[in-house]
Amino acid sequence: MTDPTHPRAQAHGAPATDAPAAAAAPQACDTPAAARQARRPALVVGLTGGIGSGKTTVADRFGALGVTLVDTDLIAHGLTGPDGAAMPAIREAFGGSVIAADGRLDRAAMRELAFGDPQARKRLERILHPMIRDESDRQLAHAASAYAILVVPLLVEGGKPRERVQRVLVIDCRPETQIERVMRRNALPREQVLAILGAQASREQRLAAADDLIDNDGSPDTLDERVGALHQRYLALAAG
Protein backbone atom coordinates (compact mmCIF):
# COMPACT_ATOMS: atom_id res chain seq x y z
CA MET A 1 0.00 0.00 0.00
CA THR A 2 2.45 2.62 1.22
CA ASP A 3 5.94 2.47 2.66
CA PRO A 4 6.35 4.66 5.76
CA THR A 5 10.08 3.97 5.85
CA HIS A 6 10.68 5.90 2.64
CA PRO A 7 11.84 9.52 2.88
CA ARG A 8 9.20 11.93 1.70
CA ALA A 9 10.17 14.58 -0.78
CA GLN A 10 10.98 18.17 -0.04
CA ALA A 11 9.60 20.66 -2.54
CA HIS A 12 11.91 21.54 -5.40
CA GLY A 13 11.22 23.48 -8.52
CA ALA A 14 11.57 20.38 -10.68
CA PRO A 15 8.61 19.37 -12.83
CA ALA A 16 8.20 16.11 -10.94
CA THR A 17 8.43 15.58 -7.20
CA ASP A 18 6.63 13.53 -4.60
CA ALA A 19 6.42 16.43 -2.15
CA PRO A 20 3.13 16.55 -0.25
CA ALA A 21 1.11 19.43 1.02
CA ALA A 22 0.36 19.44 4.74
CA ALA A 23 -2.23 16.87 5.71
CA ALA A 24 -4.66 16.73 8.56
CA ALA A 25 -4.19 13.90 11.03
CA PRO A 26 -6.42 10.87 10.46
CA GLN A 27 -9.68 11.10 12.34
CA ALA A 28 -11.52 8.42 14.25
CA CYS A 29 -14.70 7.31 12.54
CA ASP A 30 -17.52 5.15 13.88
CA THR A 31 -19.21 4.73 10.49
CA PRO A 32 -19.23 1.04 9.48
CA ALA A 33 -16.80 0.19 6.70
CA ALA A 34 -19.60 -1.12 4.46
CA ALA A 35 -21.45 2.17 4.73
CA ARG A 36 -18.33 4.13 3.87
CA GLN A 37 -17.73 1.90 0.85
CA ALA A 38 -21.30 2.54 -0.32
CA ARG A 39 -20.71 6.30 -0.30
CA ARG A 40 -17.52 6.14 -2.39
CA PRO A 41 -17.53 7.95 -5.74
CA ALA A 42 -18.67 6.00 -8.78
CA LEU A 43 -15.08 5.90 -9.99
CA VAL A 44 -11.91 5.64 -7.91
CA VAL A 45 -8.64 5.82 -9.85
CA GLY A 46 -5.57 4.34 -8.17
CA LEU A 47 -2.53 6.49 -8.94
CA THR A 48 0.81 4.79 -8.45
CA GLY A 49 4.43 4.82 -9.57
CA GLY A 50 7.93 4.22 -8.31
CA ILE A 51 9.77 6.58 -6.01
CA GLY A 52 10.81 9.72 -7.87
CA SER A 53 8.32 9.19 -10.70
CA GLY A 54 6.40 12.35 -9.82
CA LYS A 55 3.20 10.93 -8.34
CA THR A 56 2.47 14.00 -6.22
CA THR A 57 3.11 16.39 -9.10
CA VAL A 58 0.53 14.54 -11.19
CA ALA A 59 -1.93 14.16 -8.31
CA ASP A 60 -1.72 17.89 -7.58
CA ARG A 61 -2.65 18.64 -11.19
CA PHE A 62 -5.78 16.54 -10.81
CA GLY A 63 -6.47 18.32 -7.53
CA ALA A 64 -6.24 21.68 -9.31
CA LEU A 65 -9.07 20.47 -11.55
CA GLY A 66 -11.27 19.92 -8.50
CA VAL A 67 -10.72 16.18 -8.09
CA THR A 68 -10.71 14.75 -4.56
CA LEU A 69 -7.26 13.37 -3.69
CA VAL A 70 -6.70 10.72 -1.02
CA ASP A 71 -2.97 10.14 -0.47
CA THR A 72 -2.07 7.06 1.55
CA ASP A 73 1.47 8.36 2.12
CA LEU A 74 0.10 11.47 3.80
CA ILE A 75 -2.22 9.31 5.89
CA ALA A 76 0.76 7.18 6.95
CA HIS A 77 2.65 10.30 7.97
CA GLY A 78 -0.26 11.42 10.11
CA LEU A 79 -0.48 8.03 11.78
CA THR A 80 3.26 7.99 12.52
CA GLY A 81 3.66 11.64 13.52
CA PRO A 82 3.89 12.88 17.12
CA ASP A 83 0.85 11.49 18.97
CA GLY A 84 -0.09 9.54 15.82
CA ALA A 85 -2.60 6.76 16.30
CA ALA A 86 -0.11 4.09 15.22
CA MET A 87 2.73 5.16 17.50
CA PRO A 88 1.77 3.18 20.64
CA ALA A 89 1.65 -0.06 18.65
CA ILE A 90 4.91 0.78 16.86
CA ARG A 91 6.65 1.50 20.17
CA GLU A 92 5.38 -1.78 21.60
CA ALA A 93 6.51 -3.74 18.52
CA PHE A 94 9.93 -2.14 17.97
CA GLY A 95 10.89 -0.27 21.12
CA GLY A 96 12.15 3.27 21.47
CA SER A 97 15.01 2.94 18.98
CA VAL A 98 12.70 3.84 16.09
CA ILE A 99 11.02 6.75 17.88
CA ALA A 100 12.35 10.27 17.31
CA ALA A 101 12.74 12.75 20.18
CA ASP A 102 9.45 14.48 19.33
CA GLY A 103 7.51 11.20 19.37
CA ARG A 104 7.24 10.61 15.65
CA LEU A 105 8.51 7.56 13.77
CA ASP A 106 12.21 7.86 13.00
CA ARG A 107 11.97 6.81 9.36
CA ALA A 108 15.70 6.53 8.83
CA ALA A 109 16.02 4.14 11.77
CA MET A 110 12.94 2.20 10.70
CA ARG A 111 14.19 2.00 7.11
CA GLU A 112 17.53 0.59 8.25
CA LEU A 113 15.78 -1.97 10.42
CA ALA A 114 13.29 -2.96 7.71
CA PHE A 115 15.91 -3.44 5.00
CA GLY A 116 17.94 -5.66 7.32
CA ASP A 117 14.96 -7.63 8.62
CA PRO A 118 12.06 -8.35 6.23
CA GLN A 119 9.95 -9.53 9.16
CA ALA A 120 10.24 -6.08 10.72
CA ARG A 121 8.77 -4.55 7.58
CA LYS A 122 5.89 -7.03 7.70
CA ARG A 123 5.21 -6.23 11.37
CA LEU A 124 5.09 -2.53 10.56
CA GLU A 125 2.74 -3.16 7.63
CA ARG A 126 0.42 -5.21 9.85
CA ILE A 127 0.15 -2.23 12.17
CA LEU A 128 -0.24 0.49 9.58
CA HIS A 129 -2.09 -0.95 6.61
CA PRO A 130 -5.47 -1.54 8.33
CA MET A 131 -5.34 2.00 9.76
CA ILE A 132 -4.42 3.49 6.40
CA ARG A 133 -7.21 1.58 4.68
CA ASP A 134 -9.82 2.72 7.21
CA GLU A 135 -8.75 6.36 6.95
CA SER A 136 -8.59 6.33 3.15
CA ASP A 137 -12.09 4.81 3.04
CA ARG A 138 -13.30 7.56 5.37
CA GLN A 139 -11.84 10.25 3.12
CA LEU A 140 -13.23 8.64 -0.03
CA ALA A 141 -16.68 8.53 1.58
CA HIS A 142 -16.49 12.34 1.84
CA ALA A 143 -15.27 12.90 -1.72
CA ALA A 144 -16.88 15.95 -3.30
CA SER A 145 -16.03 15.22 -6.95
CA ALA A 146 -17.47 12.90 -9.59
CA TYR A 147 -14.44 10.65 -9.27
CA ALA A 148 -11.54 10.46 -6.82
CA ILE A 149 -7.83 9.80 -7.07
CA LEU A 150 -6.43 7.34 -4.51
CA VAL A 151 -2.64 7.78 -4.40
CA VAL A 152 -1.05 4.45 -3.40
CA PRO A 153 2.73 4.24 -3.94
CA LEU A 154 2.80 0.45 -3.52
CA LEU A 155 -0.50 -0.35 -5.22
CA VAL A 156 1.03 -2.96 -7.54
CA GLU A 157 3.20 -4.46 -4.79
CA GLY A 158 0.04 -5.24 -2.81
CA GLY A 159 -0.87 -7.87 -5.39
CA LYS A 160 -4.54 -6.88 -5.84
CA PRO A 161 -4.47 -3.43 -7.46
CA ARG A 162 -8.16 -3.48 -8.43
CA GLU A 163 -9.47 -4.56 -5.06
CA ARG A 164 -10.19 -0.93 -4.12
CA VAL A 165 -10.02 0.97 -7.41
CA GLN A 166 -11.69 0.73 -10.79
CA ARG A 167 -8.71 1.96 -12.82
CA VAL A 168 -4.95 2.01 -12.31
CA LEU A 169 -3.03 5.09 -13.45
CA VAL A 170 0.74 4.56 -13.53
CA ILE A 171 3.16 7.49 -13.50
CA ASP A 172 6.22 6.36 -15.40
CA CYS A 173 9.69 7.67 -16.18
CA ARG A 174 13.10 6.26 -16.98
CA PRO A 175 14.82 4.56 -14.00
CA GLU A 176 17.80 6.89 -14.31
CA THR A 177 15.43 9.86 -14.00
CA GLN A 178 14.03 8.37 -10.79
CA ILE A 179 17.52 7.86 -9.38
CA GLU A 180 18.63 11.40 -10.19
CA ARG A 181 15.49 12.96 -8.73
CA VAL A 182 15.64 11.04 -5.46
CA MET A 183 19.38 11.61 -5.00
CA ARG A 184 18.90 15.34 -5.55
CA ARG A 185 15.69 15.61 -3.56
CA ASN A 186 16.57 13.52 -0.52
CA ALA A 187 20.37 13.80 -0.53
CA LEU A 188 20.68 10.00 -0.56
CA PRO A 189 23.62 8.08 -2.03
CA ARG A 190 22.99 6.23 -5.27
CA GLU A 191 23.36 2.83 -3.58
CA GLN A 192 20.56 3.60 -1.13
CA VAL A 193 18.25 4.82 -3.89
CA LEU A 194 18.94 1.62 -5.83
CA ALA A 195 18.07 -0.42 -2.73
CA ILE A 196 14.75 1.41 -2.42
CA LEU A 197 13.98 0.83 -6.10
CA GLY A 198 14.90 -2.81 -5.72
CA ALA A 199 12.31 -3.25 -2.97
CA GLN A 200 9.55 -1.89 -5.19
CA ALA A 201 7.75 -3.46 -8.13
CA SER A 202 9.69 -3.36 -11.37
CA ARG A 203 8.84 -0.88 -14.09
CA GLU A 204 7.56 -3.78 -16.20
CA GLN A 205 5.25 -4.99 -13.41
CA ARG A 206 3.71 -1.54 -12.99
CA LEU A 207 3.23 -1.07 -16.73
CA ALA A 208 1.53 -4.47 -16.97
CA ALA A 209 -0.97 -3.40 -14.28
CA ALA A 210 -1.76 -0.03 -15.87
CA ASP A 211 -5.08 0.93 -17.41
CA ASP A 212 -3.71 4.42 -18.07
CA LEU A 213 -0.18 5.75 -18.27
CA ILE A 214 1.47 9.14 -17.89
CA ASP A 215 5.05 9.50 -19.11
CA ASN A 216 6.60 11.98 -16.69
CA ASP A 217 9.93 12.35 -18.46
CA GLY A 218 8.55 15.15 -20.62
CA SER A 219 7.78 18.83 -20.21
CA PRO A 220 5.23 20.35 -17.78
CA ASP A 221 3.06 21.40 -20.75
CA THR A 222 2.89 17.82 -22.02
CA LEU A 223 2.01 16.65 -18.51
CA ASP A 224 -0.83 19.18 -18.26
CA GLU A 225 -2.24 18.02 -21.59
CA ARG A 226 -2.19 14.38 -20.56
CA VAL A 227 -3.79 15.08 -17.18
CA GLY A 228 -6.48 17.18 -18.84
CA ALA A 229 -7.30 14.44 -21.34
CA LEU A 230 -7.51 11.79 -18.62
CA HIS A 231 -9.65 14.09 -16.47
CA GLN A 232 -12.25 14.33 -19.25
CA ARG A 233 -12.13 10.58 -19.76
CA TYR A 234 -12.62 9.89 -16.07
CA LEU A 235 -15.53 12.32 -15.85
CA ALA A 236 -17.21 10.47 -18.71
CA LEU A 237 -16.59 7.08 -17.09
CA ALA A 238 -17.92 8.30 -13.74
CA ALA A 239 -21.08 9.57 -15.43
CA GLY A 240 -21.65 6.09 -16.78
mmCIF file of C-alpha atoms in Angstrom:
data_model
loop_
_atom_site.group_PDB
_atom_site.id
_atom_site.type_symbol
_atom_site.label_atom_id
_atom_site.label_comp_id
_atom_site.label_asym_id
_atom_site.label_seq_id
_atom_site.Cartn_x
_atom_site.Cartn_y
_atom_site.Cartn_z
ATOM 1 C CA MET A 1 0.000 0.000 0.000
ATOM 2 C CA THR A 2 2.447 2.620 1.216
ATOM 3 C CA ASP A 3 5.939 2.471 2.656
ATOM 4 C CA PRO A 4 6.350 4.662 5.758
ATOM 5 C CA THR A 5 10.084 3.973 5.848
ATOM 6 C CA HIS A 6 10.685 5.902 2.638
ATOM 7 C CA PRO A 7 11.842 9.518 2.885
ATOM 8 C CA ARG A 8 9.196 11.929 1.695
ATOM 9 C CA ALA A 9 10.171 14.585 -0.785
ATOM 10 C CA GLN A 10 10.984 18.168 -0.038
ATOM 11 C CA ALA A 11 9.600 20.655 -2.545
ATOM 12 C CA HIS A 12 11.905 21.541 -5.401
ATOM 13 C CA GLY A 13 11.225 23.482 -8.519
ATOM 14 C CA ALA A 14 11.574 20.378 -10.684
ATOM 15 C CA PRO A 15 8.611 19.368 -12.829
ATOM 16 C CA ALA A 16 8.195 16.107 -10.941
ATOM 17 C CA THR A 17 8.426 15.580 -7.199
ATOM 18 C CA ASP A 18 6.628 13.526 -4.601
ATOM 19 C CA ALA A 19 6.417 16.434 -2.147
ATOM 20 C CA PRO A 20 3.129 16.545 -0.247
ATOM 21 C CA ALA A 21 1.114 19.430 1.020
ATOM 22 C CA ALA A 22 0.361 19.443 4.737
ATOM 23 C CA ALA A 23 -2.233 16.869 5.707
ATOM 24 C CA ALA A 24 -4.662 16.733 8.564
ATOM 25 C CA ALA A 25 -4.186 13.896 11.035
ATOM 26 C CA PRO A 26 -6.418 10.868 10.462
ATOM 27 C CA GLN A 27 -9.684 11.096 12.343
ATOM 28 C CA ALA A 28 -11.519 8.423 14.250
ATOM 29 C CA CYS A 29 -14.699 7.312 12.536
ATOM 30 C CA ASP A 30 -17.520 5.152 13.876
ATOM 31 C CA THR A 31 -19.207 4.729 10.493
ATOM 32 C CA PRO A 32 -19.226 1.042 9.481
ATOM 33 C CA ALA A 33 -16.800 0.193 6.703
ATOM 34 C CA ALA A 34 -19.595 -1.125 4.463
ATOM 35 C CA ALA A 35 -21.454 2.174 4.725
ATOM 36 C CA ARG A 36 -18.329 4.132 3.871
ATOM 37 C CA GLN A 37 -17.731 1.899 0.850
ATOM 38 C CA ALA A 38 -21.299 2.543 -0.323
ATOM 39 C CA ARG A 39 -20.708 6.302 -0.304
ATOM 40 C CA ARG A 40 -17.522 6.141 -2.385
ATOM 41 C CA PRO A 41 -17.527 7.951 -5.743
ATOM 42 C CA ALA A 42 -18.666 5.996 -8.782
ATOM 43 C CA LEU A 43 -15.079 5.903 -9.995
ATOM 44 C CA VAL A 44 -11.909 5.644 -7.915
ATOM 45 C CA VAL A 45 -8.638 5.823 -9.845
ATOM 46 C CA GLY A 46 -5.573 4.336 -8.173
ATOM 47 C CA LEU A 47 -2.532 6.493 -8.937
ATOM 48 C CA THR A 48 0.812 4.791 -8.454
ATOM 49 C CA GLY A 49 4.432 4.820 -9.572
ATOM 50 C CA GLY A 50 7.933 4.220 -8.313
ATOM 51 C CA ILE A 51 9.773 6.578 -6.006
ATOM 52 C CA GLY A 52 10.811 9.721 -7.873
ATOM 53 C CA SER A 53 8.316 9.195 -10.698
ATOM 54 C CA GLY A 54 6.398 12.350 -9.819
ATOM 55 C CA LYS A 55 3.196 10.934 -8.342
ATOM 56 C CA THR A 56 2.475 14.001 -6.222
ATOM 57 C CA THR A 57 3.114 16.386 -9.101
ATOM 58 C CA VAL A 58 0.530 14.540 -11.193
ATOM 59 C CA ALA A 59 -1.925 14.161 -8.310
ATOM 60 C CA ASP A 60 -1.719 17.885 -7.582
ATOM 61 C CA ARG A 61 -2.646 18.639 -11.187
ATOM 62 C CA PHE A 62 -5.781 16.536 -10.813
ATOM 63 C CA GLY A 63 -6.473 18.324 -7.534
ATOM 64 C CA ALA A 64 -6.236 21.677 -9.307
ATOM 65 C CA LEU A 65 -9.070 20.467 -11.550
ATOM 66 C CA GLY A 66 -11.270 19.922 -8.496
ATOM 67 C CA VAL A 67 -10.718 16.181 -8.092
ATOM 68 C CA THR A 68 -10.708 14.752 -4.562
ATOM 69 C CA LEU A 69 -7.256 13.371 -3.687
ATOM 70 C CA VAL A 70 -6.696 10.721 -1.022
ATOM 71 C CA ASP A 71 -2.972 10.143 -0.474
ATOM 72 C CA THR A 72 -2.068 7.055 1.554
ATOM 73 C CA ASP A 73 1.469 8.356 2.121
ATOM 74 C CA LEU A 74 0.096 11.468 3.795
ATOM 75 C CA ILE A 75 -2.216 9.309 5.888
ATOM 76 C CA ALA A 76 0.758 7.180 6.953
ATOM 77 C CA HIS A 77 2.655 10.300 7.973
ATOM 78 C CA GLY A 78 -0.262 11.418 10.106
ATOM 79 C CA LEU A 79 -0.483 8.028 11.778
ATOM 80 C CA THR A 80 3.256 7.990 12.524
ATOM 81 C CA GLY A 81 3.662 11.635 13.522
ATOM 82 C CA PRO A 82 3.888 12.884 17.117
ATOM 83 C CA ASP A 83 0.852 11.489 18.966
ATOM 84 C CA GLY A 84 -0.086 9.542 15.817
ATOM 85 C CA ALA A 85 -2.604 6.760 16.299
ATOM 86 C CA ALA A 86 -0.110 4.087 15.221
ATOM 87 C CA MET A 87 2.728 5.157 17.496
ATOM 88 C CA PRO A 88 1.766 3.183 20.637
ATOM 89 C CA ALA A 89 1.649 -0.062 18.649
ATOM 90 C CA ILE A 90 4.911 0.776 16.856
ATOM 91 C CA ARG A 91 6.645 1.499 20.168
ATOM 92 C CA GLU A 92 5.378 -1.782 21.597
ATOM 93 C CA ALA A 93 6.514 -3.744 18.523
ATOM 94 C CA PHE A 94 9.928 -2.139 17.965
ATOM 95 C CA GLY A 95 10.886 -0.266 21.124
ATOM 96 C CA GLY A 96 12.150 3.274 21.475
ATOM 97 C CA SER A 97 15.008 2.942 18.980
ATOM 98 C CA VAL A 98 12.702 3.842 16.086
ATOM 99 C CA ILE A 99 11.019 6.748 17.877
ATOM 100 C CA ALA A 100 12.351 10.273 17.311
ATOM 101 C CA ALA A 101 12.744 12.749 20.175
ATOM 102 C CA ASP A 102 9.455 14.479 19.329
ATOM 103 C CA GLY A 103 7.510 11.198 19.375
ATOM 104 C CA ARG A 104 7.239 10.614 15.646
ATOM 105 C CA LEU A 105 8.509 7.558 13.770
ATOM 106 C CA ASP A 106 12.215 7.857 12.997
ATOM 107 C CA ARG A 107 11.967 6.806 9.361
ATOM 108 C CA ALA A 108 15.701 6.528 8.828
ATOM 109 C CA ALA A 109 16.016 4.138 11.771
ATOM 110 C CA MET A 110 12.941 2.199 10.699
ATOM 111 C CA ARG A 111 14.189 1.999 7.111
ATOM 112 C CA GLU A 112 17.528 0.595 8.253
ATOM 113 C CA LEU A 113 15.784 -1.969 10.424
ATOM 114 C CA ALA A 114 13.294 -2.963 7.714
ATOM 115 C CA PHE A 115 15.909 -3.436 5.003
ATOM 116 C CA GLY A 116 17.937 -5.660 7.321
ATOM 117 C CA ASP A 117 14.956 -7.633 8.624
ATOM 118 C CA PRO A 118 12.059 -8.350 6.227
ATOM 119 C CA GLN A 119 9.949 -9.531 9.164
ATOM 120 C CA ALA A 120 10.240 -6.076 10.722
ATOM 121 C CA ARG A 121 8.773 -4.555 7.577
ATOM 122 C CA LYS A 122 5.892 -7.026 7.701
ATOM 123 C CA ARG A 123 5.206 -6.227 11.370
ATOM 124 C CA LEU A 124 5.090 -2.526 10.556
ATOM 125 C CA GLU A 125 2.744 -3.161 7.635
ATOM 126 C CA ARG A 126 0.416 -5.213 9.847
ATOM 127 C CA ILE A 127 0.150 -2.230 12.173
ATOM 128 C CA LEU A 128 -0.237 0.493 9.582
ATOM 129 C CA HIS A 129 -2.094 -0.946 6.614
ATOM 130 C CA PRO A 130 -5.471 -1.544 8.326
ATOM 131 C CA MET A 131 -5.345 1.997 9.764
ATOM 132 C CA ILE A 132 -4.422 3.489 6.402
ATOM 133 C CA ARG A 133 -7.210 1.579 4.685
ATOM 134 C CA ASP A 134 -9.817 2.724 7.208
ATOM 135 C CA GLU A 135 -8.754 6.357 6.947
ATOM 136 C CA SER A 136 -8.594 6.332 3.152
ATOM 137 C CA ASP A 137 -12.093 4.811 3.037
ATOM 138 C CA ARG A 138 -13.296 7.562 5.372
ATOM 139 C CA GLN A 139 -11.838 10.247 3.122
ATOM 140 C CA LEU A 140 -13.229 8.637 -0.033
ATOM 141 C CA ALA A 141 -16.676 8.535 1.576
ATOM 142 C CA HIS A 142 -16.490 12.337 1.841
ATOM 143 C CA ALA A 143 -15.269 12.897 -1.724
ATOM 144 C CA ALA A 144 -16.882 15.946 -3.302
ATOM 145 C CA SER A 145 -16.027 15.217 -6.947
ATOM 146 C CA ALA A 146 -17.465 12.903 -9.593
ATOM 147 C CA TYR A 147 -14.436 10.650 -9.269
ATOM 148 C CA ALA A 148 -11.537 10.462 -6.819
ATOM 149 C CA ILE A 149 -7.826 9.799 -7.070
ATOM 150 C CA LEU A 150 -6.427 7.341 -4.505
ATOM 151 C CA VAL A 151 -2.643 7.779 -4.401
ATOM 152 C CA VAL A 152 -1.047 4.455 -3.397
ATOM 153 C CA PRO A 153 2.734 4.239 -3.943
ATOM 154 C CA LEU A 154 2.799 0.449 -3.515
ATOM 155 C CA LEU A 155 -0.497 -0.348 -5.220
ATOM 156 C CA VAL A 156 1.030 -2.957 -7.536
ATOM 157 C CA GLU A 157 3.196 -4.457 -4.790
ATOM 158 C CA GLY A 158 0.043 -5.239 -2.806
ATOM 159 C CA GLY A 159 -0.871 -7.866 -5.390
ATOM 160 C CA LYS A 160 -4.543 -6.877 -5.842
ATOM 161 C CA PRO A 161 -4.474 -3.432 -7.461
ATOM 162 C CA ARG A 162 -8.163 -3.485 -8.435
ATOM 163 C CA GLU A 163 -9.473 -4.561 -5.061
ATOM 164 C CA ARG A 164 -10.193 -0.928 -4.116
ATOM 165 C CA VAL A 165 -10.021 0.969 -7.410
ATOM 166 C CA GLN A 166 -11.692 0.733 -10.793
ATOM 167 C CA ARG A 167 -8.707 1.964 -12.824
ATOM 168 C CA VAL A 168 -4.946 2.007 -12.307
ATOM 169 C CA LEU A 169 -3.026 5.090 -13.451
ATOM 170 C CA VAL A 170 0.739 4.557 -13.527
ATOM 171 C CA ILE A 171 3.157 7.487 -13.495
ATOM 172 C CA ASP A 172 6.221 6.361 -15.400
ATOM 173 C CA CYS A 173 9.694 7.673 -16.183
ATOM 174 C CA ARG A 174 13.103 6.261 -16.980
ATOM 175 C CA PRO A 175 14.818 4.561 -13.999
ATOM 176 C CA GLU A 176 17.795 6.894 -14.315
ATOM 177 C CA THR A 177 15.429 9.862 -13.997
ATOM 178 C CA GLN A 178 14.031 8.368 -10.786
ATOM 179 C CA ILE A 179 17.520 7.860 -9.378
ATOM 180 C CA GLU A 180 18.634 11.396 -10.195
ATOM 181 C CA ARG A 181 15.485 12.958 -8.732
ATOM 182 C CA VAL A 182 15.638 11.036 -5.462
ATOM 183 C CA MET A 183 19.380 11.607 -5.004
ATOM 184 C CA ARG A 184 18.899 15.342 -5.546
ATOM 185 C CA ARG A 185 15.691 15.612 -3.565
ATOM 186 C CA ASN A 186 16.570 13.525 -0.520
ATOM 187 C CA ALA A 187 20.373 13.802 -0.531
ATOM 188 C CA LEU A 188 20.676 10.005 -0.562
ATOM 189 C CA PRO A 189 23.621 8.080 -2.035
ATOM 190 C CA ARG A 190 22.985 6.233 -5.275
ATOM 191 C CA GLU A 191 23.361 2.835 -3.585
ATOM 192 C CA GLN A 192 20.558 3.602 -1.132
ATOM 193 C CA VAL A 193 18.253 4.817 -3.888
ATOM 194 C CA LEU A 194 18.944 1.622 -5.831
ATOM 195 C CA ALA A 195 18.072 -0.416 -2.734
ATOM 196 C CA ILE A 196 14.750 1.412 -2.422
ATOM 197 C CA LEU A 197 13.976 0.834 -6.098
ATOM 198 C CA GLY A 198 14.903 -2.815 -5.718
ATOM 199 C CA ALA A 199 12.313 -3.245 -2.967
ATOM 200 C CA GLN A 200 9.549 -1.887 -5.193
ATOM 201 C CA ALA A 201 7.752 -3.458 -8.134
ATOM 202 C CA SER A 202 9.694 -3.361 -11.368
ATOM 203 C CA ARG A 203 8.841 -0.879 -14.086
ATOM 204 C CA GLU A 204 7.564 -3.780 -16.197
ATOM 205 C CA GLN A 205 5.246 -4.990 -13.413
ATOM 206 C CA ARG A 206 3.710 -1.545 -12.991
ATOM 207 C CA LEU A 207 3.228 -1.069 -16.732
ATOM 208 C CA ALA A 208 1.534 -4.472 -16.965
ATOM 209 C CA ALA A 209 -0.967 -3.405 -14.284
ATOM 210 C CA ALA A 210 -1.758 -0.025 -15.866
ATOM 211 C CA ASP A 211 -5.078 0.928 -17.414
ATOM 212 C CA ASP A 212 -3.713 4.417 -18.066
ATOM 213 C CA LEU A 213 -0.179 5.753 -18.275
ATOM 214 C CA ILE A 214 1.472 9.144 -17.894
ATOM 215 C CA ASP A 215 5.048 9.503 -19.110
ATOM 216 C CA ASN A 216 6.599 11.983 -16.685
ATOM 217 C CA ASP A 217 9.927 12.345 -18.461
ATOM 218 C CA GLY A 218 8.552 15.147 -20.617
ATOM 219 C CA SER A 219 7.777 18.833 -20.210
ATOM 220 C CA PRO A 220 5.227 20.347 -17.782
ATOM 221 C CA ASP A 221 3.059 21.401 -20.754
ATOM 222 C CA THR A 222 2.890 17.815 -22.021
ATOM 223 C CA LEU A 223 2.007 16.646 -18.509
ATOM 224 C CA ASP A 224 -0.834 19.180 -18.256
ATOM 225 C CA GLU A 225 -2.237 18.022 -21.591
ATOM 226 C CA ARG A 226 -2.189 14.376 -20.565
ATOM 227 C CA VAL A 227 -3.794 15.081 -17.182
ATOM 228 C CA GLY A 228 -6.483 17.185 -18.843
ATOM 229 C CA ALA A 229 -7.299 14.442 -21.342
ATOM 230 C CA LEU A 230 -7.514 11.786 -18.625
ATOM 231 C CA HIS A 231 -9.651 14.089 -16.474
ATOM 232 C CA GLN A 232 -12.247 14.330 -19.252
ATOM 233 C CA ARG A 233 -12.131 10.577 -19.758
ATOM 234 C CA TYR A 234 -12.622 9.887 -16.066
ATOM 235 C CA LEU A 235 -15.527 12.322 -15.848
ATOM 236 C CA ALA A 236 -17.206 10.465 -18.706
ATOM 237 C CA LEU A 237 -16.586 7.076 -17.087
ATOM 238 C CA ALA A 238 -17.916 8.305 -13.741
ATOM 239 C CA ALA A 239 -21.079 9.574 -15.435
ATOM 240 C CA GLY A 240 -21.654 6.088 -16.781
#
